[in-house]
mmCIF file with all atom_site columns, C-alpha atoms and ligand atoms in Angstrom:
data_model
loop_
_atom_site.group_PDB
_atom_site.id
_atom_site.type_symbol
_atom_site.label_atom_id
_atom_site.label_alt_id
_atom_site.label_comp_id
_atom_site.label_asym_id
_atom_site.label_entity_id
_atom_site.label_seq_id
_atom_site.pdbx_PDB_ins_code
_atom_site.Cartn_x
_atom_site.Cartn_y
_atom_site.Cartn_z
_atom_site.occupancy
_atom_site.B_iso_or_equiv
_atom_site.pdbx_formal_charge
_atom_site.auth_seq_id
_atom_site.auth_comp_id
_atom_site.auth_asym_id
_atom_site.auth_atom_id
_atom_site.pdbx_PDB_model_num
ATOM   1   C CA . ALA Q 1 1   ? 0.018   -0.084 -0.016  1.00 62.00 ? 1   ALA Q CA 1
ATOM   2   C CA . VAL Q 1 2   ? 2.862   2.316  0.818   1.00 58.00 ? 2   VAL Q CA 1
ATOM   3   C CA . ASN Q 1 3   ? 4.499   1.599  -2.516  1.00 62.00 ? 3   ASN Q CA 1
ATOM   4   C CA . ILE Q 1 4   ? 1.333   2.361  -4.345  1.00 57.00 ? 4   ILE Q CA 1
ATOM   5   C CA . TYR Q 1 5   ? 0.872   5.586  -2.379  1.00 57.00 ? 5   TYR Q CA 1
ATOM   6   C CA . ILE Q 1 6   ? 4.397   6.682  -3.215  1.00 58.00 ? 6   ILE Q CA 1
ATOM   7   C CA . TRP Q 1 7   ? 3.868   5.721  -6.905  1.00 55.00 ? 7   TRP Q CA 1
ATOM   8   C CA . ARG Q 1 8   ? 0.577   7.756  -7.023  1.00 55.00 ? 8   ARG Q CA 1
ATOM   9   C CA . GLN Q 1 9   ? 2.278   10.764 -5.486  1.00 54.00 ? 9   GLN Q CA 1
ATOM   10  C CA . ALA Q 1 10  ? 5.201   10.518 -7.924  1.00 58.00 ? 10  ALA Q CA 1
ATOM   11  C CA . THR Q 1 11  ? 2.800   10.389 -10.946 1.00 51.00 ? 11  THR Q CA 1
ATOM   12  C CA . ARG Q 1 12  ? 0.833   13.288 -9.665  1.00 47.00 ? 12  ARG Q CA 1
ATOM   13  C CA . VAL Q 1 13  ? 4.028   15.428 -9.330  1.00 50.00 ? 13  VAL Q CA 1
ATOM   14  C CA . LEU Q 1 14  ? 5.141   14.259 -12.769 1.00 50.00 ? 14  LEU Q CA 1
ATOM   15  C CA . THR Q 1 15  ? 1.727   15.166 -14.299 1.00 45.00 ? 15  THR Q CA 1
ATOM   16  C CA . MET Q 1 16  ? 1.741   18.452 -12.657 1.00 45.00 ? 16  MET Q CA 1
ATOM   17  C CA . THR Q 1 17  ? 5.096   19.509 -13.845 1.00 51.00 ? 17  THR Q CA 1
ATOM   18  C CA . SER Q 1 18  ? 4.518   18.182 -17.382 1.00 51.00 ? 18  SER Q CA 1
ATOM   19  C CA . THR Q 1 19  ? 1.238   19.923 -17.830 1.00 59.00 ? 19  THR Q CA 1
ATOM   20  C CA . THR Q 1 20  ? 2.319   23.249 -16.170 1.00 75.00 ? 20  THR Q CA 1
ATOM   21  C CA . PRO Q 1 21  ? 5.766   24.186 -17.456 1.00 90.00 ? 21  PRO Q CA 1
ATOM   22  C CA . LYS Q 1 22  ? 7.240   27.164 -15.629 1.00 97.00 ? 22  LYS Q CA 1
ATOM   23  C CA . ARG Q 1 23  ? 7.471   29.081 -18.865 1.00 98.00 ? 23  ARG Q CA 1
ATOM   24  C CA . ILE Q 1 24  ? 5.458   32.036 -20.381 1.00 98.00 ? 24  ILE Q CA 1
ATOM   25  C CA . LEU Q 1 25  ? 5.391   33.014 -23.964 1.00 98.00 ? 25  LEU Q CA 1
ATOM   26  C CA . GLY Q 1 26  ? 5.455   36.751 -24.823 1.00 98.00 ? 26  GLY Q CA 1
ATOM   27  C CA . ILE Q 1 27  ? 4.087   37.590 -28.300 1.00 98.00 ? 27  ILE Q CA 1
ATOM   28  C CA . HIS Q 1 28  ? 4.587   41.045 -29.881 1.00 98.00 ? 28  HIS Q CA 1
ATOM   29  C CA . GLY Q 1 29  ? 2.667   41.925 -33.033 1.00 98.00 ? 29  GLY Q CA 1
ATOM   30  C CA . PRO Q 1 30  ? 3.424   44.315 -35.927 1.00 98.00 ? 30  PRO Q CA 1
ATOM   31  C CA . TYR Q 1 31  ? 5.487   47.494 -35.551 1.00 96.00 ? 31  TYR Q CA 1
ATOM   32  C CA . LEU Q 1 32  ? 6.399   46.714 -31.969 1.00 97.00 ? 32  LEU Q CA 1
ATOM   33  C CA . ASN Q 1 33  ? 10.036  46.146 -33.323 1.00 96.00 ? 33  ASN Q CA 1
ATOM   34  C CA . LEU Q 1 34  ? 10.007  49.880 -33.778 1.00 95.00 ? 34  LEU Q CA 1
ATOM   35  C CA . LEU Q 1 35  ? 9.287   50.807 -30.075 1.00 96.00 ? 35  LEU Q CA 1
ATOM   36  C CA . GLY Q 1 36  ? 11.533  53.458 -28.817 1.00 92.00 ? 36  GLY Q CA 1
ATOM   37  C CA . THR Q 1 37  ? 11.252  55.461 -32.001 1.00 90.00 ? 37  THR Q CA 1
ATOM   38  C CA . ARG Q 1 38  ? 7.588   54.988 -32.737 1.00 84.00 ? 38  ARG Q CA 1
ATOM   39  C CA . ASP Q 1 39  ? 5.345   57.766 -31.304 1.00 89.00 ? 39  ASP Q CA 1
ATOM   40  C CA . PRO Q 1 40  ? 6.981   57.734 -27.696 1.00 90.00 ? 40  PRO Q CA 1
ATOM   41  C CA . MET Q 1 41  ? 4.198   59.928 -26.398 1.00 90.00 ? 41  MET Q CA 1
ATOM   42  C CA . LEU Q 1 42  ? 1.766   57.123 -27.096 1.00 93.00 ? 42  LEU Q CA 1
ATOM   43  C CA . TYR Q 1 43  ? 3.949   54.034 -26.644 1.00 95.00 ? 43  TYR Q CA 1
ATOM   44  C CA . GLY Q 1 44  ? 6.742   55.132 -24.344 1.00 93.00 ? 44  GLY Q CA 1
ATOM   45  C CA . LYS Q 1 45  ? 10.393  55.439 -24.898 1.00 94.00 ? 45  LYS Q CA 1
ATOM   46  C CA . GLN Q 1 46  ? 11.446  51.812 -24.093 1.00 96.00 ? 46  GLN Q CA 1
ATOM   47  C CA . THR Q 1 47  ? 12.655  49.580 -26.858 1.00 97.00 ? 47  THR Q CA 1
ATOM   48  C CA . LEU Q 1 48  ? 11.337  46.018 -27.326 1.00 98.00 ? 48  LEU Q CA 1
ATOM   49  C CA . ASP Q 1 49  ? 14.638  44.684 -25.967 1.00 98.00 ? 49  ASP Q CA 1
ATOM   50  C CA . GLU Q 1 50  ? 14.107  46.754 -22.807 1.00 98.00 ? 50  GLU Q CA 1
ATOM   51  C CA . ILE Q 1 51  ? 10.625  45.556 -22.375 1.00 98.00 ? 51  ILE Q CA 1
ATOM   52  C CA . ASN Q 1 52  ? 11.683  41.886 -22.970 1.00 98.00 ? 52  ASN Q CA 1
ATOM   53  C CA . ALA Q 1 53  ? 14.394  42.299 -20.344 1.00 98.00 ? 53  ALA Q CA 1
ATOM   54  C CA . ARG Q 1 54  ? 11.781  43.653 -17.871 1.00 98.00 ? 54  ARG Q CA 1
ATOM   55  C CA . LEU Q 1 55  ? 9.484   40.701 -18.554 1.00 98.00 ? 55  LEU Q CA 1
ATOM   56  C CA . ALA Q 1 56  ? 12.395  38.320 -18.080 1.00 98.00 ? 56  ALA Q CA 1
ATOM   57  C CA . ARG Q 1 57  ? 13.266  39.975 -14.716 1.00 98.00 ? 57  ARG Q CA 1
ATOM   58  C CA . VAL Q 1 58  ? 9.789   40.039 -13.429 1.00 98.00 ? 58  VAL Q CA 1
ATOM   59  C CA . GLY Q 1 59  ? 9.287   36.439 -14.652 1.00 98.00 ? 59  GLY Q CA 1
ATOM   60  C CA . GLN Q 1 60  ? 12.322  35.370 -12.767 1.00 98.00 ? 60  GLN Q CA 1
ATOM   61  C CA . GLU Q 1 61  ? 11.069  37.073 -9.596  1.00 98.00 ? 61  GLU Q CA 1
ATOM   62  C CA . LEU Q 1 62  ? 7.773   34.991 -9.969  1.00 98.00 ? 62  LEU Q CA 1
ATOM   63  C CA . GLY Q 1 63  ? 9.616   31.809 -10.923 1.00 98.00 ? 63  GLY Q CA 1
ATOM   64  C CA . PHE Q 1 64  ? 8.835   31.768 -14.524 1.00 98.00 ? 64  PHE Q CA 1
ATOM   65  C CA . ASP Q 1 65  ? 11.006  31.944 -17.757 1.00 98.00 ? 65  ASP Q CA 1
ATOM   66  C CA . VAL Q 1 66  ? 9.597   34.292 -20.210 1.00 98.00 ? 66  VAL Q CA 1
ATOM   67  C CA . ALA Q 1 67  ? 10.452  33.796 -23.850 1.00 98.00 ? 67  ALA Q CA 1
ATOM   68  C CA . CYS Q 1 68  ? 9.520   36.659 -26.272 1.00 98.00 ? 68  CYS Q CA 1
ATOM   69  C CA . LYS Q 1 69  ? 8.815   36.732 -29.973 1.00 98.00 ? 69  LYS Q CA 1
ATOM   70  C CA . GLN Q 1 70  ? 7.910   39.562 -32.364 1.00 98.00 ? 70  GLN Q CA 1
ATOM   71  C CA . SER Q 1 71  ? 6.381   39.269 -35.732 1.00 98.00 ? 71  SER Q CA 1
ATOM   72  C CA . ASN Q 1 72  ? 4.770   41.532 -38.248 1.00 98.00 ? 72  ASN Q CA 1
ATOM   73  C CA . VAL Q 1 73  ? 3.048   38.641 -39.976 1.00 98.00 ? 73  VAL Q CA 1
ATOM   74  C CA . GLU Q 1 74  ? -0.459  37.484 -38.880 1.00 98.00 ? 74  GLU Q CA 1
ATOM   75  C CA . GLY Q 1 75  ? 0.048   33.811 -39.845 1.00 98.00 ? 75  GLY Q CA 1
ATOM   76  C CA . ASP Q 1 76  ? 3.350   33.739 -37.826 1.00 98.00 ? 76  ASP Q CA 1
ATOM   77  C CA . ILE Q 1 77  ? 1.568   34.940 -34.731 1.00 98.00 ? 77  ILE Q CA 1
ATOM   78  C CA . VAL Q 1 78  ? -0.905  32.244 -35.244 1.00 98.00 ? 78  VAL Q CA 1
ATOM   79  C CA . GLU Q 1 79  ? 1.877   29.669 -35.387 1.00 98.00 ? 79  GLU Q CA 1
ATOM   80  C CA . LEU Q 1 80  ? 3.373   31.208 -32.282 1.00 98.00 ? 80  LEU Q CA 1
ATOM   81  C CA . VAL Q 1 81  ? 0.100   30.892 -30.448 1.00 98.00 ? 81  VAL Q CA 1
ATOM   82  C CA . HIS Q 1 82  ? -0.156  27.226 -31.609 1.00 98.00 ? 82  HIS Q CA 1
ATOM   83  C CA . SER Q 1 83  ? 3.428   26.452 -30.454 1.00 98.00 ? 83  SER Q CA 1
ATOM   84  C CA . ALA Q 1 84  ? 2.489   27.364 -26.920 1.00 98.00 ? 84  ALA Q CA 1
ATOM   85  C CA . ARG Q 1 85  ? 0.388   24.169 -26.502 1.00 97.00 ? 85  ARG Q CA 1
ATOM   86  C CA . GLY Q 1 86  ? 2.101   21.900 -24.059 1.00 95.00 ? 86  GLY Q CA 1
ATOM   87  C CA . ALA Q 1 87  ? 5.228   24.125 -23.908 1.00 97.00 ? 87  ALA Q CA 1
ATOM   88  C CA . PHE Q 1 88  ? 4.049   27.135 -22.040 1.00 98.00 ? 88  PHE Q CA 1
ATOM   89  C CA . ALA Q 1 89  ? 1.790   27.769 -19.020 1.00 98.00 ? 89  ALA Q CA 1
ATOM   90  C CA . GLY Q 1 90  ? 0.492   31.010 -20.318 1.00 98.00 ? 90  GLY Q CA 1
ATOM   91  C CA . ILE Q 1 91  ? 0.731   33.735 -23.024 1.00 98.00 ? 91  ILE Q CA 1
ATOM   92  C CA . VAL Q 1 92  ? 1.211   37.548 -22.645 1.00 98.00 ? 92  VAL Q CA 1
ATOM   93  C CA . ILE Q 1 93  ? 0.293   38.985 -26.086 1.00 99.00 ? 93  ILE Q CA 1
ATOM   94  C CA . ASN Q 1 94  ? 0.195   42.388 -27.661 1.00 98.00 ? 94  ASN Q CA 1
ATOM   95  C CA . PRO Q 1 95  ? -1.318  41.672 -31.113 1.00 98.00 ? 95  PRO Q CA 1
ATOM   96  C CA . ALA Q 1 96  ? -1.028  45.444 -31.905 1.00 98.00 ? 96  ALA Q CA 1
ATOM   97  C CA . GLY Q 1 97  ? -3.294  46.487 -34.865 1.00 98.00 ? 97  GLY Q CA 1
ATOM   98  C CA . TYR Q 1 98  ? -4.290  42.837 -35.369 1.00 98.00 ? 98  TYR Q CA 1
ATOM   99  C CA . SER Q 1 99  ? -6.265  43.076 -31.940 1.00 98.00 ? 99  SER Q CA 1
ATOM   100 C CA . HIS Q 1 100 ? -8.949  45.029 -33.810 1.00 98.00 ? 100 HIS Q CA 1
ATOM   101 C CA . THR Q 1 101 ? -9.088  42.819 -36.981 1.00 98.00 ? 101 THR Q CA 1
ATOM   102 C CA . SER Q 1 102 ? -7.798  39.338 -36.539 1.00 98.00 ? 102 SER Q CA 1
ATOM   103 C CA . VAL Q 1 103 ? -10.388 36.492 -36.289 1.00 98.00 ? 103 VAL Q CA 1
ATOM   104 C CA . VAL Q 1 104 ? -7.465  34.080 -36.932 1.00 98.00 ? 104 VAL Q CA 1
ATOM   105 C CA . ILE Q 1 105 ? -5.487  35.147 -33.982 1.00 98.00 ? 105 ILE Q CA 1
ATOM   106 C CA . ARG Q 1 106 ? -8.555  35.069 -31.851 1.00 98.00 ? 106 ARG Q CA 1
ATOM   107 C CA . ASP Q 1 107 ? -9.389  31.655 -32.958 1.00 98.00 ? 107 ASP Q CA 1
ATOM   108 C CA . ALA Q 1 108 ? -5.751  30.455 -32.430 1.00 98.00 ? 108 ALA Q CA 1
ATOM   109 C CA . LEU Q 1 109 ? -6.047  31.697 -28.775 1.00 98.00 ? 109 LEU Q CA 1
ATOM   110 C CA . LEU Q 1 110 ? -9.315  29.960 -28.301 1.00 98.00 ? 110 LEU Q CA 1
ATOM   111 C CA . ALA Q 1 111 ? -7.980  26.748 -29.919 1.00 98.00 ? 111 ALA Q CA 1
ATOM   112 C CA . VAL Q 1 112 ? -4.949  26.387 -27.672 1.00 97.00 ? 112 VAL Q CA 1
ATOM   113 C CA . GLY Q 1 113 ? -6.923  27.112 -24.481 1.00 92.00 ? 113 GLY Q CA 1
ATOM   114 C CA . ILE Q 1 114 ? -3.908  28.298 -22.580 1.00 97.00 ? 114 ILE Q CA 1
ATOM   115 C CA . PRO Q 1 115 ? -4.488  31.303 -20.168 1.00 98.00 ? 115 PRO Q CA 1
ATOM   116 C CA . ALA Q 1 116 ? -3.550  34.381 -22.055 1.00 98.00 ? 116 ALA Q CA 1
ATOM   117 C CA . VAL Q 1 117 ? -3.540  38.093 -21.061 1.00 99.00 ? 117 VAL Q CA 1
ATOM   118 C CA . GLU Q 1 118 ? -3.603  40.860 -23.602 1.00 99.00 ? 118 GLU Q CA 1
ATOM   119 C CA . VAL Q 1 119 ? -1.576  44.034 -23.158 1.00 98.00 ? 119 VAL Q CA 1
ATOM   120 C CA . HIS Q 1 120 ? -1.464  47.369 -24.902 1.00 98.00 ? 120 HIS Q CA 1
ATOM   121 C CA . LEU Q 1 121 ? 1.041   50.091 -24.270 1.00 98.00 ? 121 LEU Q CA 1
ATOM   122 C CA . SER Q 1 122 ? -1.462  52.908 -25.170 1.00 97.00 ? 122 SER Q CA 1
ATOM   123 C CA . ASN Q 1 123 ? -4.977  53.361 -23.568 1.00 98.00 ? 123 ASN Q CA 1
ATOM   124 C CA . LEU Q 1 124 ? -7.199  51.973 -26.360 1.00 98.00 ? 124 LEU Q CA 1
ATOM   125 C CA . TYR Q 1 125 ? -10.284 53.819 -24.852 1.00 98.00 ? 125 TYR Q CA 1
ATOM   126 C CA . ALA Q 1 126 ? -8.535  57.198 -25.167 1.00 97.00 ? 126 ALA Q CA 1
ATOM   127 C CA . ARG Q 1 127 ? -7.957  56.740 -28.993 1.00 97.00 ? 127 ARG Q CA 1
ATOM   128 C CA . GLU Q 1 128 ? -9.876  56.273 -32.214 1.00 97.00 ? 128 GLU Q CA 1
ATOM   129 C CA . GLU Q 1 129 ? -13.309 54.507 -31.864 1.00 98.00 ? 129 GLU Q CA 1
ATOM   130 C CA . PHE Q 1 130 ? -12.045 51.474 -33.937 1.00 98.00 ? 130 PHE Q CA 1
ATOM   131 C CA . ARG Q 1 131 ? -9.474  50.655 -31.356 1.00 98.00 ? 131 ARG Q CA 1
ATOM   132 C CA . ARG Q 1 132 ? -12.011 50.218 -28.636 1.00 98.00 ? 132 ARG Q CA 1
ATOM   133 C CA . VAL Q 1 133 ? -12.923 46.796 -29.911 1.00 98.00 ? 133 VAL Q CA 1
ATOM   134 C CA . SER Q 1 134 ? -10.370 43.990 -29.527 1.00 98.00 ? 134 SER Q CA 1
ATOM   135 C CA . LEU Q 1 135 ? -11.367 40.679 -31.066 1.00 98.00 ? 135 LEU Q CA 1
ATOM   136 C CA . THR Q 1 136 ? -8.500  38.990 -29.452 1.00 98.00 ? 136 THR Q CA 1
ATOM   137 C CA . GLY Q 1 137 ? -8.668  40.619 -26.044 1.00 98.00 ? 137 GLY Q CA 1
ATOM   138 C CA . ALA Q 1 138 ? -12.271 39.348 -25.641 1.00 98.00 ? 138 ALA Q CA 1
ATOM   139 C CA . VAL Q 1 139 ? -11.008 35.809 -25.637 1.00 98.00 ? 139 VAL Q CA 1
ATOM   140 C CA . THR Q 1 140 ? -8.061  36.375 -23.143 1.00 98.00 ? 140 THR Q CA 1
ATOM   141 C CA . ARG Q 1 141 ? -8.534  36.356 -19.322 1.00 98.00 ? 141 ARG Q CA 1
ATOM   142 C CA . GLY Q 1 142 ? -8.258  40.171 -19.287 1.00 98.00 ? 142 GLY Q CA 1
ATOM   143 C CA . VAL Q 1 143 ? -6.620  43.148 -20.914 1.00 98.00 ? 143 VAL Q CA 1
ATOM   144 C CA . VAL Q 1 144 ? -4.160  45.738 -19.432 1.00 98.00 ? 144 VAL Q CA 1
ATOM   145 C CA . SER Q 1 145 ? -4.067  48.929 -21.561 1.00 98.00 ? 145 SER Q CA 1
ATOM   146 C CA . GLY Q 1 146 ? -2.599  52.375 -21.146 1.00 98.00 ? 146 GLY Q CA 1
ATOM   147 C CA . PHE Q 1 147 ? 0.447   51.973 -18.823 1.00 97.00 ? 147 PHE Q CA 1
ATOM   148 C CA . LYS Q 1 148 ? 3.063   51.985 -21.592 1.00 97.00 ? 148 LYS Q CA 1
ATOM   149 C CA . SER Q 1 149 ? 5.752   49.223 -20.967 1.00 97.00 ? 149 SER Q CA 1
ATOM   150 C CA . GLY Q 1 150 ? 4.124   48.843 -17.489 1.00 98.00 ? 150 GLY Q CA 1
ATOM   151 C CA . SER Q 1 151 ? 1.144   47.103 -19.117 1.00 98.00 ? 151 SER Q CA 1
ATOM   152 C CA . TYR Q 1 152 ? 3.436   44.217 -19.970 1.00 98.00 ? 152 TYR Q CA 1
ATOM   153 C CA . GLU Q 1 153 ? 4.542   43.852 -16.337 1.00 98.00 ? 153 GLU Q CA 1
ATOM   154 C CA . TRP Q 1 154 ? 1.007   44.085 -14.830 1.00 98.00 ? 154 TRP Q CA 1
ATOM   155 C CA . GLY Q 1 155 ? -0.127  41.789 -17.573 1.00 98.00 ? 155 GLY Q CA 1
ATOM   156 C CA . LEU Q 1 156 ? 2.518   39.203 -16.687 1.00 98.00 ? 156 LEU Q CA 1
ATOM   157 C CA . ARG Q 1 157 ? 1.921   39.440 -12.938 1.00 98.00 ? 157 ARG Q CA 1
ATOM   158 C CA . ALA Q 1 158 ? -1.868  38.981 -13.514 1.00 98.00 ? 158 ALA Q CA 1
ATOM   159 C CA . LEU Q 1 159 ? -1.214  35.996 -15.690 1.00 98.00 ? 159 LEU Q CA 1
ATOM   160 C CA . VAL Q 1 160 ? 0.978   34.322 -13.116 1.00 98.00 ? 160 VAL Q CA 1
ATOM   161 C CA . GLU Q 1 161 ? -1.772  34.790 -10.493 1.00 98.00 ? 161 GLU Q CA 1
ATOM   162 C CA . ILE Q 1 162 ? -4.225  33.073 -12.848 1.00 98.00 ? 162 ILE Q CA 1
ATOM   163 C CA . ILE Q 1 163 ? -1.746  30.168 -13.630 1.00 97.00 ? 163 ILE Q CA 1
ATOM   164 C CA . GLU Q 1 164 ? -1.246  29.671 -9.847  1.00 97.00 ? 164 GLU Q CA 1
ATOM   165 C CA . GLY Q 1 165 ? -4.881  29.807 -9.208  1.00 95.00 ? 165 GLY Q CA 1
ATOM   166 C CA . LYS Q 1 166 ? -4.665  32.773 -6.853  1.00 84.00 ? 166 LYS Q CA 1
HETATM 167 C C1 . LIG J 2 .   ? -1.139  48.873 -29.590 1.00 87.48 ? 1   LIG J C1 1
HETATM 168 C C2 . LIG J 2 .   ? -2.531  49.517 -29.783 1.00 87.48 ? 1   LIG J C2 1
HETATM 169 C C3 . LIG J 2 .   ? -2.981  49.125 -31.254 1.00 87.48 ? 1   LIG J C3 1
HETATM 170 O O1 . LIG J 2 .   ? -4.246  49.774 -31.519 1.00 87.48 ? 1   LIG J O1 1
HETATM 171 C C4 . LIG J 2 .   ? -1.955  49.701 -32.198 1.00 87.48 ? 1   LIG J C4 1
HETATM 172 O O2 . LIG J 2 .   ? -2.370  49.335 -33.559 1.00 87.48 ? 1   LIG J O2 1
HETATM 173 C C5 . LIG J 2 .   ? -0.535  49.210 -31.921 1.00 87.48 ? 1   LIG J C5 1
HETATM 174 C C6 . LIG J 2 .   ? -0.109  49.197 -30.559 1.00 87.48 ? 1   LIG J C6 1
HETATM 175 C C7 . LIG J 2 .   ? -0.606  49.306 -28.200 1.00 87.48 ? 1   LIG J C7 1
HETATM 176 O O3 . LIG J 2 .   ? 0.251   48.526 -27.586 1.00 87.48 ? 1   LIG J O3 1
HETATM 177 O O4 . LIG J 2 .   ? -0.925  50.314 -27.697 1.00 87.48 ? 1   LIG J O4 1
HETATM 178 O O5 . LIG J 2 .   ? 0.204   48.906 -32.829 1.00 87.48 ? 1   LIG J O5 1
HETATM 179 O O6 . LIG J 2 .   ? -1.469  47.468 -29.534 1.00 87.48 ? 1   LIG J O6 1
#
């Protein structure tokens, strides 16, 4: 009986670690490679590398590795979302302009079913009307918008709370 108990506990631990990797995927959409030079009043002065470094630092503090990728191509972002299945515990995503148009990125987020948080540097509600609707944000656990690079940090912290069931 003791052996069976130990075996059960061991498989439980193994299953837990295999289904919840301590890794988070950060996805940046179009034009975010130009951060730092692109409209700093709206998007802040930090470059994408600086944002990624901040995410890595905060991730480490919370016990998660954060791997970040940027693409200007909608299909690539779909592939990135798909690649998260089984490999990442959660996704922090800024789909940029695709937030307002992309049914396929939305469908990808729904298909993988991994907890995701959407972030925006600018405040979508203080801008043009068409930015107030996010097709992608509506299928994430929540949206952080308007805190420049801080949106990424708060989004990551919220995501970790969700993953850890807090
Ligand atoms: C953005 C907001 C989008 O509306 C815009 O198209 C972007 C950046 C943001 O982070 O504020 O490219 O996603």
